DNA sequence: CAGTAAATCTACCAGTATGGTATACAATAT
DNA sequence: ATATTGTATACCATACTGGTAGATTTACTG
């Protein structure tokens, strides 16, 4: 729903990779970001399966960005670890019975307000990429 | 942080009071909104101490809005039950060490991004009052 | 002034989400 | 072959959220 600690860590990690520009192993990332090794690994896996970064096994293995820093936005990273942003239940949960006070279309007027705000937040997060962030 | 179920209920309750325009007891409010009586009472107490509604004890007691519907905004109600909206930790928790990547002022650049978005959401929620909502 | 209908205060409980950890396994460079 | 790296799965503790209960206080009504 909102930006959890895990998502915050994920942003730090991607920023770390963007700033270094080379392949880094989990240990180095953990040291640089201050996120414990174990928890880093967990987040790194999510970022890999979300297509934000790429991983390499074995000696000399590690992690790299999957795209140019300029092609990765804050929204990409945050959504990867915690799903699409939604201000309120009725935005993300389609069948949530939010209120009896429905308009002529049977949709409560809060839906639109909350959905609009959620969209606004997503747009703002999408407008920031990691090329700007490492400058 | 975000809009919880409790805040959603609170909005329904205030809307119910705004729509009826008269003093209502908890039982009636519970029936109208579909929120259980006990949980309604809990939320109503928060709204009272937050100054959104007024309460009256004894027979013929109940709850009324403390102000005109047009003077009460969505933000008033939501903030009353769950505190000021903040997208991320570093916006609400002043001493949160969000990142090593600080700018010349010692403040990480995410602070500003997150704080701006949080403010935007607050503004949007403040722009909606209950006079519009009951039309 | 007694009785009843309301709200209030305090406390508790259960389910879920979040933050964090452990163990066993798979792949790769040298 | 082996050390070095990531992968998969599973688990645990704590905090937050949603929901409930009982005893108390206030005020209207007859």
Coordinates of C-alpha atoms (C1' of nucleotides) in Angstrom, one line a residue:
Chain A
X1 CA 0.0 0.0 0.0
X2 CA 2.5 2.6 1.1
X3 CA 6.3 2.6 1.1
X4 CA 7.4 0.0 3.6
X5 CA 10.9 -0.3 5.1
X6 CA 11.6 -3.1 2.6
X7 CA 10.8 -0.9 -0.3
X8 CA 12.9 1.8 1.1
X9 CA 15.8 -0.6 1.4
X10 CA 15.2 -1.7 -2.2
X11 CA 15.5 1.9 -3.4
X12 CA 18.8 2.2 -1.5
X13 CA 20.1 -1.0 -3.1
X14 CA 19.2 0.0 -6.7
X15 CA 20.7 3.4 -6.0
X16 CA 23.9 1.7 -4.8
X17 CA 24.1 -0.4 -8.0
X18 CA 23.4 2.6 -10.2
X19 CA 26.1 4.6 -8.5
X20 CA 28.8 2.0 -8.7
X21 CA 27.9 1.0 -12.3
X22 CA 29.5 -2.4 -12.0
X23 CA 28.6 -5.8 -10.9
X24 CA 28.4 -6.1 -7.1
X25 CA 28.0 -9.1 -4.8
X26 CA 25.5 -9.1 -2.0
X27 CA 28.1 -8.6 0.7
X28 CA 29.3 -5.4 -0.9
X29 CA 25.8 -4.2 -1.4
X30 CA 24.9 -5.0 2.2
X31 CA 28.0 -3.1 3.5
X32 CA 27.3 -0.1 1.3
X33 CA 23.6 0.3 2.1
X34 CA 23.6 -0.8 5.7
X35 CA 20.9 -3.4 5.1
X36 CA 21.8 -6.7 6.7
X37 CA 23.1 -9.3 4.3
X38 CA 20.2 -11.8 4.7
X39 CA 17.6 -9.1 4.2
X40 CA 19.5 -7.7 1.2
X41 CA 19.4 -11.2 -0.4
X42 CA 15.7 -11.4 0.0
X43 CA 15.1 -8.0 -1.6
X44 CA 17.7 -8.7 -4.3
X45 CA 15.7 -11.8 -5.3
X46 CA 12.5 -9.8 -5.6
X47 CA 14.3 -7.2 -7.7
X48 CA 15.7 -10.0 -10.0
X49 CA 12.3 -11.6 -10.5
X50 CA 10.8 -8.2 -11.1
X51 CA 13.3 -7.6 -13.9
X52 CA 14.9 -4.5 -12.3
X53 CA 18.3 -6.2 -11.8
X54 CA 20.1 -9.2 -13.2
X55 CA 22.0 -11.8 -11.1
X56 CA 25.1 -14.0 -11.9
X57 CA 26.0 -17.1 -9.9
X58 CA 29.4 -18.5 -8.9
X59 CA 32.7 -16.8 -8.4
X60 CA 32.7 -13.3 -9.7
X61 CA 28.9 -13.5 -9.5
X62 CA 26.7 -10.7 -8.2
X63 CA 24.1 -8.2 -9.3
X64 CA 23.9 -5.6 -12.0
X65 CA 21.1 -3.3 -13.2
X66 CA 19.0 -4.9 -15.9
X67 CA 18.6 -1.5 -17.7
X68 CA 20.2 1.9 -17.8
X69 CA 19.7 3.9 -14.6
X70 CA 17.7 6.4 -16.6
X71 CA 15.3 3.7 -17.6
X72 CA 14.5 2.6 -14.0
X73 CA 12.0 4.7 -12.0
X74 CA 11.2 4.9 -8.3
X75 CA 7.8 3.4 -9.1
X76 CA 9.5 0.4 -10.8
X77 CA 11.4 -0.5 -7.7
X78 CA 8.7 0.2 -5.2
X79 CA 6.0 -1.7 -7.1
X80 CA 8.4 -4.6 -7.5
X81 CA 8.7 -5.2 -3.8
X82 CA 5.3 -4.3 -2.6
X83 CA 2.8 -4.3 -5.5
X84 CA 1.0 -1.4 -7.1
X85 CA 0.4 1.6 -5.0
X86 CA -3.1 2.1 -3.8
X87 CA -4.2 4.7 -1.3
X88 CA -7.3 2.8 -0.1
X89 CA -8.8 -0.6 -0.2
X90 CA -11.5 0.2 -2.8
X91 CA -8.8 1.1 -5.3
X92 CA -6.9 -2.2 -5.2
X93 CA -9.6 -4.6 -4.1
X94 CA -12.1 -4.6 -6.9
X95 CA -14.9 -6.2 -4.9
X96 CA -14.5 -4.2 -1.7
X97 CA -17.9 -2.9 -0.6
X98 CA -16.8 0.5 0.4
X99 CA -20.1 2.2 1.1
X100 CA -23.8 2.2 0.6
X101 CA -23.7 5.7 -0.8
X102 CA -23.6 4.8 -4.4
X103 CA -24.2 7.2 -7.3
X104 CA -26.4 6.4 -10.3
X105 CA -23.8 4.0 -11.7
X106 CA -23.7 2.0 -8.4
X107 CA -20.2 3.2 -7.7
X108 CA -19.5 5.1 -4.5
X109 CA -18.0 8.5 -5.1
X110 CA -14.9 7.8 -3.0
X111 CA -13.7 5.3 -5.5
X112 CA -12.9 8.1 -7.9
X113 CA -11.3 10.4 -5.4
X114 CA -9.0 7.6 -4.0
X115 CA -8.2 6.2 -7.4
X116 CA -7.3 9.6 -8.8
X117 CA -5.0 10.3 -5.9
X118 CA -3.4 6.9 -6.2
X119 CA -2.7 7.5 -9.8
X120 CA -1.2 10.8 -9.0
X121 CA 1.2 9.3 -6.6
X122 CA 2.2 6.6 -9.1
X123 CA 2.8 9.2 -11.8
X124 CA 5.0 11.2 -9.4
X125 CA 7.0 8.1 -8.5
X126 CA 7.3 7.2 -12.2
X127 CA 8.7 10.6 -13.0
X128 CA 11.9 10.0 -11.0
X129 CA 14.6 7.8 -12.4
X130 CA 17.9 6.7 -11.1
X131 CA 20.0 8.7 -13.4
X132 CA 18.8 11.8 -11.7
X133 CA 19.1 10.2 -8.3
X134 CA 22.8 9.4 -8.5
X135 CA 23.8 12.9 -9.6
Chain B
X1 CA 0.2 5.9 6.9
X2 CA -2.4 5.0 4.3
X3 CA -6.2 4.8 4.5
X4 CA -7.0 1.9 6.8
X5 CA -10.3 0.2 7.1
X6 CA -10.9 2.1 10.3
X7 CA -10.4 5.4 8.5
X8 CA -12.7 4.2 5.7
X9 CA -15.4 3.5 8.3
X10 CA -14.9 6.9 9.9
X11 CA -15.6 8.5 6.6
X12 CA -18.8 6.5 6.2
X13 CA -19.8 7.5 9.7
X14 CA -19.2 11.2 9.1
X15 CA -21.0 11.0 5.8
X16 CA -23.9 9.4 7.5
X17 CA -24.1 12.2 10.1
X18 CA -23.8 14.8 7.4
X19 CA -26.5 13.2 5.3
X20 CA -29.0 12.9 8.2
X21 CA -28.3 16.4 9.5
X22 CA -29.6 15.5 13.0
X23 CA -28.3 14.0 16.2
X24 CA -28.0 10.2 15.8
X25 CA -27.2 7.5 18.4
X26 CA -24.5 4.9 17.9
X27 CA -27.1 2.2 17.1
X28 CA -28.6 4.1 14.3
X29 CA -25.2 5.0 12.9
X30 CA -24.1 1.4 13.1
X31 CA -27.2 0.2 11.2
X32 CA -26.9 2.9 8.6
X33 CA -23.2 2.4 7.8
X34 CA -22.9 -1.4 8.3
X35 CA -20.1 -1.0 10.8
X36 CA -20.6 -3.1 13.9
X37 CA -21.9 -1.2 17.0
X38 CA -18.8 -1.8 19.1
X39 CA -16.4 -0.7 16.4
X40 CA -18.5 2.3 15.6
X41 CA -18.3 3.4 19.2
X42 CA -14.5 3.2 19.1
X43 CA -14.3 5.3 16.0
X44 CA -16.9 7.8 17.2
X45 CA -14.8 8.4 20.3
X46 CA -11.8 9.2 18.2
X47 CA -13.9 11.6 16.1
X48 CA -15.1 13.3 19.2
X49 CA -11.7 13.8 20.7
X50 CA -10.5 15.0 17.3
X51 CA -13.2 17.7 17.3
X52 CA -14.9 16.4 14.2
X53 CA -18.2 15.5 16.0
X54 CA -19.8 16.2 19.3
X55 CA -21.3 13.7 21.7
X56 CA -24.3 13.9 24.1
X57 CA -24.8 11.5 26.9
X58 CA -28.0 10.1 28.4
X59 CA -31.4 9.5 26.9
X60 CA -31.8 11.5 23.7
X61 CA -28.0 11.4 23.5
X62 CA -26.0 10.7 20.5
X63 CA -23.7 12.3 18.0
X64 CA -23.7 15.4 15.8
X65 CA -21.2 17.1 13.5
X66 CA -19.2 19.7 15.3
X67 CA -19.1 21.9 12.2
X68 CA -21.0 22.5 9.0
X69 CA -20.5 19.6 6.5
X70 CA -18.8 22.1 4.2
X71 CA -16.2 22.8 6.9
X72 CA -15.2 19.2 7.3
X73 CA -12.8 17.7 4.8
X74 CA -11.8 14.1 4.1
X75 CA -8.3 14.9 5.4
X76 CA -9.9 16.0 8.8
X77 CA -11.6 12.7 9.2
X78 CA -8.7 10.5 8.0
X79 CA -6.1 12.3 10.0
X80 CA -8.2 12.1 13.1
X81 CA -8.3 8.4 13.1
X82 CA -4.8 7.5 11.8
X83 CA -2.6 10.5 12.1
X84 CA -1.1 12.7 9.5
X85 CA -0.6 11.1 6.1
X86 CA 3.0 10.2 5.2
X87 CA 4.0 8.2 2.2
X88 CA 7.3 7.0 3.7
X89 CA 9.0 6.7 7.1
X90 CA 11.4 9.5 6.5
X91 CA 8.6 11.9 6.1
X92 CA 6.9 11.2 9.5
X93 CA 9.8 9.9 11.5
X94 CA 12.1 12.8 11.8
X95 CA 15.2 10.9 12.9
X96 CA 14.8 8.0 10.5
X97 CA 18.2 7.3 8.8
X98 CA 16.9 6.8 5.4
X99 CA 20.2 6.6 3.4
X100 CA 23.8 7.4 3.3
X101 CA 23.4 9.2 0.1
X102 CA 23.1 12.7 1.5
X103 CA 23.3 15.9 -0.4
X104 CA 25.4 18.9 0.6
X105 CA 22.9 19.7 3.4
X106 CA 23.2 16.2 4.8
X107 CA 19.6 15.4 3.8
X108 CA 19.0 12.5 1.4
X109 CA 17.2 13.5 -1.7
X110 CA 14.4 11.0 -1.2
X111 CA 13.2 13.1 1.7
X112 CA 12.0 15.9 -0.6
X113 CA 10.4 13.6 -3.1
X114 CA 8.5 11.6 -0.5
X115 CA 7.5 14.8 1.4
X116 CA 6.3 16.5 -1.7
X117 CA 4.1 13.6 -2.7
X118 CA 2.7 13.3 0.9
X119 CA 1.9 17.0 0.8
X120 CA 0.1 16.5 -2.5
X121 CA -2.0 13.7 -1.2
X122 CA -2.9 15.8 1.9
X123 CA -3.9 18.7 -0.3
X124 CA -6.1 16.5 -2.4
X125 CA -7.8 15.1 0.7
X126 CA -8.3 18.5 2.1
X127 CA -9.9 19.7 -1.1
X128 CA -12.9 17.4 -0.6
X129 CA -15.5 18.4 2.0
X130 CA -18.7 16.7 3.1
X131 CA -21.1 19.1 1.6
X132 CA -20.0 18.0 -1.8
X133 CA -20.0 14.4 -0.7
X134 CA -23.6 14.2 0.4
X135 CA -25.0 15.8 -2.8
Chain C
dC1 C1' -35.4 10.7 43.0
dA2 C1' -35.3 6.2 40.7
dG3 C1' -34.7 4.0 36.4
dT4 C1' -33.1 3.7 32.0
dA5 C1' -30.8 5.0 27.8
dA6 C1' -27.3 6.6 26.2
dA7 C1' -21.9 7.6 25.9
dT8 C1' -17.0 6.7 28.1
dC9 C1' -12.9 4.4 29.8
dT10 C1' -9.9 0.8 30.0
dA11 C1' -8.5 -3.3 28.7
dC12 C1' -8.1 -7.3 26.1
dC13 C1' -7.8 -10.7 22.0
dA14 C1' -6.9 -12.7 17.4
dG15 C1' -5.4 -12.4 12.7
dT16 C1' -2.3 -10.5 9.4
dA17 C1' 1.6 -8.0 7.6
dT18 C1' 6.2 -6.8 8.2
dG19 C1' 10.9 -7.3 9.3
dG20 C1' 14.3 -10.5 9.9
dT21 C1' 16.8 -15.2 10.0
dA22 C1' 18.3 -20.2 9.0
dT23 C1' 19.2 -24.2 6.3
dA24 C1' 19.9 -26.8 2.4
dC25 C1' 20.7 -26.5 -2.6
dA26 C1' 22.5 -25.0 -7.4
dA27 C1' 25.6 -22.9 -10.5
dT28 C1' 30.1 -21.1 -12.1
dA29 C1' 35.0 -19.4 -12.4
dT30 C1' 39.6 -21.0 -11.7
Chain D
dA1 C1' 37.6 -30.2 -7.4
dT2 C1' 36.5 -26.6 -4.7
dA3 C1' 35.7 -22.1 -3.1
dT4 C1' 32.5 -18.6 -4.1
dT5 C1' 28.7 -16.9 -5.3
dG6 C1' 23.3 -16.7 -5.8
dT7 C1' 18.4 -19.6 -5.1
dA8 C1' 14.6 -21.7 -2.8
dT9 C1' 12.0 -22.6 0.9
dA10 C1' 10.7 -22.2 5.2
dC11 C1' 10.5 -20.3 9.7
dC12 C1' 10.1 -16.9 13.6
dA13 C1' 9.1 -12.5 16.4
dT14 C1' 7.0 -8.3 16.7
dA15 C1' 3.9 -4.7 15.6
dC16 C1' -0.3 -3.2 13.6
dT17 C1' -5.0 -3.6 12.6
dG18 C1' -9.6 -5.0 13.3
dG19 C1' -12.7 -6.3 16.5
dT20 C1' -14.8 -7.3 21.4
dA21 C1' -16.0 -6.9 26.5
dG22 C1' -17.2 -5.1 31.1
dA23 C1' -17.6 -1.7 34.3
dT24 C1' -18.6 3.3 34.8
dT25 C1' -20.5 7.9 34.1
dT26 C1' -23.9 11.1 32.5
dA27 C1' -28.4 12.9 31.6
dC28 C1' -33.2 12.7 30.4
dT29 C1' -38.0 11.1 31.9
dG30 C1' -41.6 9.8 34.7

